[in-house]
PDB file of C-alpha atoms in Angstrom:
ATOM      1  CA  MET A   1     164.667 -74.526  92.134  1.00 40.00           C
ATOM      2  CA  ASP A   2     160.884 -74.810  92.080  1.00 49.00           C
ATOM      3  CA  ALA A   3     158.829 -72.753  94.525  1.00 44.00           C
ATOM      4  CA  TYR A   4     157.645 -75.933  96.170  1.00 45.00           C
ATOM      5  CA  ILE A   5     159.188 -79.182  97.305  1.00 49.00           C
ATOM      6  CA  GLU A   6     159.133 -81.873  94.638  1.00 52.00           C
ATOM      7  CA  SER A   7     157.420 -85.040  95.783  1.00 48.00           C
ATOM      8  CA  GLN A   8     159.047 -88.417  95.414  1.00 52.00           C
ATOM      9  CA  GLU A   9     157.754 -91.095  93.060  1.00 57.00           C
ATOM     10  CA  SER A  10     154.227 -91.910  94.247  1.00 58.00           C
ATOM     11  CA  GLY A  11     153.783 -95.356  92.705  1.00 64.00           C
ATOM     12  CA  GLN A  12     150.463 -94.175  91.220  1.00 70.00           C
ATOM     13  CA  PRO A  13     149.562 -94.305  87.527  1.00 79.00           C
ATOM     14  CA  GLU A  14     151.074 -91.273  85.767  1.00 85.00           C
ATOM     15  CA  ASP A  15     147.744 -89.464  85.254  1.00 87.00           C
ATOM     16  CA  ILE A  16     146.938 -89.708  88.975  1.00 89.00           C
ATOM     17  CA  ALA A  17     150.508 -88.791  89.956  1.00 89.00           C
ATOM     18  CA  ARG A  18     150.350 -85.761  87.640  1.00 90.00           C
ATOM     19  CA  LEU A  19     147.031 -84.698  89.162  1.00 90.00           C
ATOM     20  CA  GLY A  20     148.552 -85.053  92.644  1.00 90.00           C
ATOM     21  CA  ARG A  21     151.548 -82.922  91.640  1.00 91.00           C
ATOM     22  CA  SER A  22     149.220 -80.306  90.140  1.00 91.00           C
ATOM     23  CA  PHE A  23     147.181 -80.024  93.344  1.00 91.00           C
ATOM     24  CA  ASP A  24     150.375 -79.993  95.396  1.00 92.00           C
ATOM     25  CA  HIS A  25     151.578 -77.081  93.259  1.00 92.00           C
ATOM     26  CA  LEU A  26     148.283 -75.201  93.768  1.00 91.00           C
ATOM     27  CA  HIS A  27     148.433 -75.840  97.494  1.00 90.00           C
ATOM     28  CA  SER A  28     152.062 -74.700  97.635  1.00 91.00           C
ATOM     29  CA  LEU A  29     151.100 -71.410  96.007  1.00 90.00           C
ATOM     30  CA  ALA A  30     148.329 -70.847  98.546  1.00 90.00           C
ATOM     31  CA  ALA A  31     150.308 -72.230 101.500  1.00 90.00           C
ATOM     32  CA  ALA A  32     152.526 -69.178 101.885  1.00 86.00           C
ATOM     33  CA  GLN A  33     149.477 -67.035 102.615  1.00 86.00           C
ATOM     34  CA  ILE A  34     147.709 -69.761 104.623  1.00 87.00           C
ATOM     35  CA  PHE A  35     150.702 -70.529 106.854  1.00 86.00           C
ATOM     36  CA  THR A  36     151.542 -66.860 107.405  1.00 85.00           C
ATOM     37  CA  SER A  37     147.995 -66.184 108.517  1.00 81.00           C
ATOM     38  CA  MET A  38     147.885 -69.356 110.613  1.00 81.00           C
ATOM     39  CA  ALA A  39     151.179 -68.505 112.321  1.00 81.00           C
ATOM     40  CA  ARG A  40     149.874 -65.009 113.138  1.00 79.00           C
ATOM     41  CA  SER A  41     146.625 -66.442 114.547  1.00 75.00           C
ATOM     42  CA  MET A  42     148.470 -69.056 116.571  1.00 75.00           C
ATOM     43  CA  HIS A  43     150.912 -66.461 117.920  1.00 74.00           C
ATOM     44  CA  THR A  44     148.145 -63.995 118.778  1.00 76.00           C
ATOM     45  CA  SER A  45     146.216 -66.739 120.564  1.00 74.00           C
ATOM     46  CA  ASP A  46     149.420 -68.262 121.953  1.00 79.00           C
ATOM     47  CA  ILE A  47     148.283 -71.658 120.691  1.00 85.00           C
ATOM     48  CA  THR A  48     150.585 -74.576 119.855  1.00 87.00           C
ATOM     49  CA  PHE A  49     150.346 -76.912 116.887  1.00 87.00           C
ATOM     50  CA  SER A  50     149.217 -79.764 119.187  1.00 90.00           C
ATOM     51  CA  GLN A  51     146.465 -77.554 120.577  1.00 92.00           C
ATOM     52  CA  LEU A  52     145.426 -76.575 117.058  1.00 90.00           C
ATOM     53  CA  ASN A  53     145.329 -80.255 116.094  1.00 91.00           C
ATOM     54  CA  ALA A  54     143.100 -80.995 119.100  1.00 94.00           C
ATOM     55  CA  LEU A  55     140.750 -78.139 118.152  1.00 93.00           C
ATOM     56  CA  PHE A  56     140.492 -79.450 114.581  1.00 91.00           C
ATOM     57  CA  ARG A  57     139.816 -82.972 115.871  1.00 93.00           C
ATOM     58  CA  LEU A  58     136.990 -81.640 118.045  1.00 94.00           C
ATOM     59  CA  TYR A  59     135.627 -79.699 115.086  1.00 92.00           C
ATOM     60  CA  THR A  60     135.774 -82.761 112.822  1.00 89.00           C
ATOM     61  CA  HIS A  61     134.679 -85.474 115.258  1.00 90.00           C
ATOM     62  CA  GLY A  62     132.637 -83.583 117.846  1.00 92.00           C
ATOM     63  CA  PRO A  63     132.935 -83.846 121.655  1.00 94.00           C
ATOM     64  CA  GLN A  64     135.407 -86.458 122.817  1.00 94.00           C
ATOM     65  CA  ARG A  65     136.952 -87.958 125.896  1.00 94.00           C
ATOM     66  CA  ILE A  66     140.535 -86.944 126.633  1.00 93.00           C
ATOM     67  CA  ALA A  67     141.603 -90.539 125.946  1.00 93.00           C
ATOM     68  CA  ASP A  68     140.083 -90.388 122.446  1.00 94.00           C
ATOM     69  CA  LEU A  69     141.699 -87.037 121.729  1.00 95.00           C
ATOM     70  CA  ALA A  70     145.048 -88.345 122.950  1.00 95.00           C
ATOM     71  CA  GLU A  71     144.828 -91.391 120.720  1.00 94.00           C
ATOM     72  CA  GLY A  72     143.763 -89.397 117.667  1.00 90.00           C
ATOM     73  CA  ALA A  73     146.437 -86.740 118.190  1.00 89.00           C
ATOM     74  CA  HIS A  74     149.145 -89.312 119.015  1.00 92.00           C
ATOM     75  CA  LEU A  75     149.847 -87.728 122.383  1.00 93.00           C
ATOM     76  CA  SER A  76     150.007 -89.199 125.856  1.00 95.00           C
ATOM     77  CA  HIS A  77     146.936 -88.946 128.052  1.00 94.00           C
ATOM     78  CA  CYS A  78     148.874 -86.713 130.432  1.00 95.00           C
ATOM     79  CA  ALA A  79     150.042 -84.343 127.674  1.00 95.00           C
ATOM     80  CA  THR A  80     146.527 -84.167 126.248  1.00 95.00           C
ATOM     81  CA  SER A  81     145.058 -83.448 129.663  1.00 94.00           C
ATOM     82  CA  ARG A  82     147.477 -80.524 130.143  1.00 95.00           C
ATOM     83  CA  LEU A  83     146.782 -79.310 126.609  1.00 95.00           C
ATOM     84  CA  ILE A  84     143.013 -79.374 127.217  1.00 96.00           C
ATOM     85  CA  SER A  85     143.379 -77.610 130.567  1.00 95.00           C
ATOM     86  CA  ARG A  86     145.244 -74.783 128.849  1.00 94.00           C
ATOM     87  CA  LEU A  87     142.661 -74.563 126.041  1.00 95.00           C
ATOM     88  CA  ALA A  88     139.882 -74.493 128.660  1.00 96.00           C
ATOM     89  CA  LYS A  89     141.612 -71.624 130.509  1.00 94.00           C
ATOM     90  CA  GLU A  90     141.788 -69.712 127.222  1.00 92.00           C
ATOM     91  CA  GLY A  91     138.092 -70.344 126.565  1.00 94.00           C
ATOM     92  CA  GLN A  92     138.629 -72.517 123.473  1.00 95.00           C
ATOM     93  CA  VAL A  93     137.143 -75.737 124.878  1.00 97.00           C
ATOM     94  CA  ASP A  94     134.715 -76.795 127.559  1.00 96.00           C
ATOM     95  CA  LYS A  95     134.795 -79.873 129.800  1.00 94.00           C
ATOM     96  CA  GLN A  96     131.462 -81.429 130.710  1.00 92.00           C
ATOM     97  CA  PRO A  97     130.644 -84.659 132.560  1.00 90.00           C
ATOM     98  CA  ASN A  98     130.045 -87.611 130.249  1.00 87.00           C
ATOM     99  CA  ALA A  99     126.391 -88.643 130.645  1.00 86.00           C
ATOM    100  CA  GLN A 100     127.375 -92.285 129.982  1.00 86.00           C
ATOM    101  CA  ASN A 101     130.207 -92.321 132.523  1.00 86.00           C
ATOM    102  CA  ARG A 102     130.181 -89.612 135.198  1.00 83.00           C
ATOM    103  CA  ARG A 103     133.877 -90.196 135.980  1.00 85.00           C
ATOM    104  CA  GLU A 104     134.825 -89.030 132.495  1.00 87.00           C
ATOM    105  CA  ARG A 105     134.695 -85.590 130.926  1.00 90.00           C
ATOM    106  CA  LEU A 106     133.719 -84.803 127.357  1.00 95.00           C
ATOM    107  CA  ILE A 107     135.706 -82.052 125.699  1.00 97.00           C
ATOM    108  CA  SER A 108     133.911 -79.803 123.218  1.00 96.00           C
ATOM    109  CA  LEU A 109     134.587 -76.583 121.361  1.00 96.00           C
ATOM    110  CA  THR A 110     133.277 -73.362 122.840  1.00 96.00           C
ATOM    111  CA  PRO A 111     131.875 -70.644 120.586  1.00 96.00           C
ATOM    112  CA  GLU A 112     135.295 -68.945 120.902  1.00 95.00           C
ATOM    113  CA  GLY A 113     137.092 -72.112 119.770  1.00 94.00           C
ATOM    114  CA  LEU A 114     134.738 -72.495 116.852  1.00 94.00           C
ATOM    115  CA  ALA A 115     135.220 -68.829 115.882  1.00 92.00           C
ATOM    116  CA  PHE A 116     139.009 -69.305 115.944  1.00 90.00           C
ATOM    117  CA  LEU A 117     138.768 -72.297 113.599  1.00 91.00           C
ATOM    118  CA  ARG A 118     136.336 -70.482 111.329  1.00 91.00           C
ATOM    119  CA  SER A 119     138.785 -67.581 111.015  1.00 89.00           C
ATOM    120  CA  LEU A 120     141.485 -70.034 109.910  1.00 88.00           C
ATOM    121  CA  LYS A 121     139.089 -71.534 107.367  1.00 89.00           C
ATOM    122  CA  LEU A 122     138.231 -68.068 106.027  1.00 91.00           C
ATOM    123  CA  ASN A 123     141.946 -67.342 105.617  1.00 90.00           C
ATOM    124  CA  THR A 124     142.414 -70.592 103.697  1.00 90.00           C
ATOM    125  CA  THR A 125     139.474 -69.791 101.430  1.00 92.00           C
ATOM    126  CA  ALA A 126     140.830 -66.278 100.850  1.00 93.00           C
ATOM    127  CA  ALA A 127     144.240 -67.670  99.870  1.00 93.00           C
ATOM    128  CA  TYR A 128     142.676 -69.828  97.168  1.00 93.00           C
ATOM    129  CA  GLU A 129     140.419 -66.969  96.050  1.00 95.00           C
ATOM    130  CA  ASN A 130     143.503 -64.772  95.646  1.00 93.00           C
ATOM    131  CA  LEU A 131     145.217 -67.514  93.676  1.00 92.00           C
ATOM    132  CA  PHE A 132     142.317 -67.948  91.230  1.00 95.00           C
ATOM    133  CA  ARG A 133     141.320 -64.273  91.050  1.00 94.00           C
ATOM    134  CA  THR A 134     143.681 -63.521  88.153  1.00 93.00           C
ATOM    135  CA  LEU A 135     142.435 -66.380  85.977  1.00 95.00           C
ATOM    136  CA  PRO A 136     139.885 -65.861  83.217  1.00 97.00           C
ATOM    137  CA  SER A 137     136.335 -66.622  84.333  1.00 96.00           C
ATOM    138  CA  SER A 138     136.008 -69.200  81.542  1.00 97.00           C
ATOM    139  CA  LEU A 139     138.744 -71.274  83.245  1.00 96.00           C
ATOM    140  CA  THR A 140     137.427 -70.845  86.778  1.00 96.00           C
ATOM    141  CA  ASP A 141     133.925 -71.772  85.575  1.00 96.00           C
ATOM    142  CA  ARG A 142     135.281 -74.965  83.984  1.00 97.00           C
ATOM    143  CA  LEU A 143     137.287 -75.804  87.097  1.00 95.00           C
ATOM    144  CA  GLN A 144     134.257 -75.242  89.332  1.00 96.00           C
ATOM    145  CA  ALA A 145     132.107 -77.466  87.100  1.00 97.00           C
ATOM    146  CA  VAL A 146     134.648 -80.295  87.366  1.00 96.00           C
ATOM    147  CA  LEU A 147     134.950 -79.838  91.132  1.00 95.00           C
ATOM    148  CA  ASP A 148     131.146 -79.850  91.429  1.00 96.00           C
ATOM    149  CA  ASP A 149     131.226 -83.301  89.802  1.00 96.00           C
ATOM    150  CA  ILE A 150     134.169 -84.586  91.876  1.00 94.00           C
ATOM    151  CA  LEU A 151     133.545 -83.313  95.401  1.00 93.00           C
ATOM    152  CA  PRO A 152     130.355 -85.331  96.075  1.00 93.00           C
ATOM    153  CA  LEU A 153     132.293 -88.496  95.218  1.00 94.00           C
ATOM    154  CA  LEU A 154     135.071 -87.847  97.730  1.00 91.00           C
ATOM    155  CA  PRO A 155     134.953 -88.686 101.440  1.00 88.00           C
ATOM    156  CA  PRO A 156     134.254 -85.877 103.910  1.00 80.00           C
ATOM    157  CA  PRO A 157     137.330 -84.061 105.189  1.00 72.00           C
ATOM    158  CA  GLU A 158     139.140 -85.789 108.020  1.00 60.00           C
ATOM    159  CA  MET A 159     141.981 -84.475 110.051  1.00 45.00           C
ATOM    160  CA  PRO A 160     145.191 -86.489 109.872  1.00 39.00           C
ATOM    161  CA  GLY A 161     145.548 -88.643 112.925  1.00 36.00           C
TER     162      GLY A 161
END
């Protein structure tokens, strides 16, 4: 059996489907290291996946109302409110009055929350660095040149909603 889960037929032209499978394979190779590190960080911080999702949404979209976070994370308002209260107690987020509506609070990342997310990003980068480290520099140079051409044409990263 392959080291990663085979994807089903994508309905894309074969060259695009092959490219997707290739990137899925690369990600699967890095995922073992990424997920192990992420699980350790989440356990050490006692953070849940829903809380991590909320932190990433704040990182990607900036300060938000609880209602917006709830909608984006597909959680109830009540569950999101409890989630944010716990993250605030742990120093990951801050609640400030909304200048446009004083009855609402805007949730934003604290420096501690941002540092936590940055550590996860560093672990992800390290996993890919470890994966490519054994390749000849001629190949990594070619890959980087292609990515330098492609990345500006792609949309900015968004968190799944």
